[in-house]
Amino acid sequence: PWLGFLAGGGCDSGMNQALRSFREAYQRNLSSALAKLQAAARLTALLGADGIRCVMMRGAFSGHRYFGDIGLRLCEDIDILIPASSRDRALDVLLNAGYILDNQGLPDNFFRRHAQHWAVRDPATSLMLEIHWRLDHPFALHRMDHEGVMRRAEHATIEGYEFFRAELHDDILMMCAHLDKHNRSAGMDSQIHESDAPWLAEQGVLYAWLDIALAIERNPGLLDLNILIERAERQGLTQAVFTTLQSVVHLWQGPQSRRLLDDWTQREPRRLHSGQRRLWARKRAPIHSVKHTSADYWGFCFPPASYFRPLQGLSLFFARLGHAGAAFWKIGCSVLDAWALKR
């Protein structure tokens, strides 16, 4: 889509096949993004009529806000944030309106406790919409202020449709928390280097990093480092945001991102010096997750409160056990490092 957009008016009968295919890719993505906006507008109107406020995230909404064109931002689904208190009511409203819950055979309580979003399909278009009520990892020691995000949300008009979107600082924190969540689930560090770019592109997540880069580069007059640091610290996201910012600089080398990183490093040179050493709270999070996953499995695998069907939760349990083992190893290495430095 990027190359097709840049080709623009240069498209003519003499253009080679590669440029023509780029232009066609842009047009296809633009058409897809418009269909997603229409589906999002239908859903938000439906939930709004029941008093449930929706804040739009990522995808075509990032395309409009940061890329300057909804056709430039690839996306597969629509992401919407609602208040946690409206979680079950929102699902009832959507199911009554004909939306289809796409739970992949897992019980509803799995989504309430672990995935923390509903995945539903639009009955008119079969487009996937994810209705989130929490964006950070369920077992991380974060305290993301989702209520504050809803309260500070701004009005936006996109292609004639009316939506709410997160305030700029909140949007950056949300994107960082979301990336940290997926990195934790994949057993990765939040910090990415330029050599990781091909792999990220293959996985289809490179745009998530580009969203943050453009949010910073294109809003230098609106972005306040003091606000970003204060909200990150209050929500337990400081290290996740800092290492994500390092990754953005490694991947894109933007001058505003570099300046923001340098200013932050000068303020806290010791605690955030490289971003590669995780905080102890972060090291404990995978161990914390095993405790909760174990309790969920043994507490809900038997009737009458069936959480998992027989054996269904074991794969999740063993995955968390692996994460905990890795956490113990890293903690042990950190203790040995500290001991060696003292000697």
Coordinates of N, CA and C in Angstrom, one line a residue, residues 33 44 73 112 188 203 210 217 262 297 305 315 324:
A33 N -10.2 -0.9 4.4 CA -10.2 0.0 5.6 C -11.6 0.7 5.7
T44 N -20.3 0.7 17.2 CA -20.3 1.7 18.2 C -21.7 2.4 18.4
R73 N -2.5 1.9 6.3 CA -2.2 1.1 7.5 C -2.9 -0.3 7.3
R112 N -12.9 -13.9 29.7 CA -13.0 -12.9 30.8 C -11.8 -12.8 31.7
M188 N 9.4 -13.0 24.6 CA 10.4 -12.1 24.1 C 10.6 -10.9 25.0
Q203 N 5.8 -11.5 10.5 CA 4.7 -11.8 11.5 C 3.6 -10.8 11.4
L210 N 5.6 0.9 13.9 CA 5.5 2.1 13.1 C 4.4 3.1 13.6
E217 N 6.8 11.1 16.0 CA 7.5 11.9 15.0 C 6.5 13.0 14.5
D262 N 16.8 10.4 24.4 CA 17.9 11.0 25.0 C 17.5 11.8 26.3
Y297 N -7.1 -23.3 36.6 CA -7.3 -24.6 36.1 C -8.0 -25.6 37.1
A305 N -18.8 -25.4 38.0 CA -18.2 -24.2 37.4 C -17.1 -24.6 36.4
S315 N -2.4 -27.1 28.2 CA -1.4 -26.4 27.3 C -1.1 -25.1 27.9
A324 N 7.7 -19.4 33.7 CA 8.1 -19.3 35.1 C 9.6 -19.8 35.2

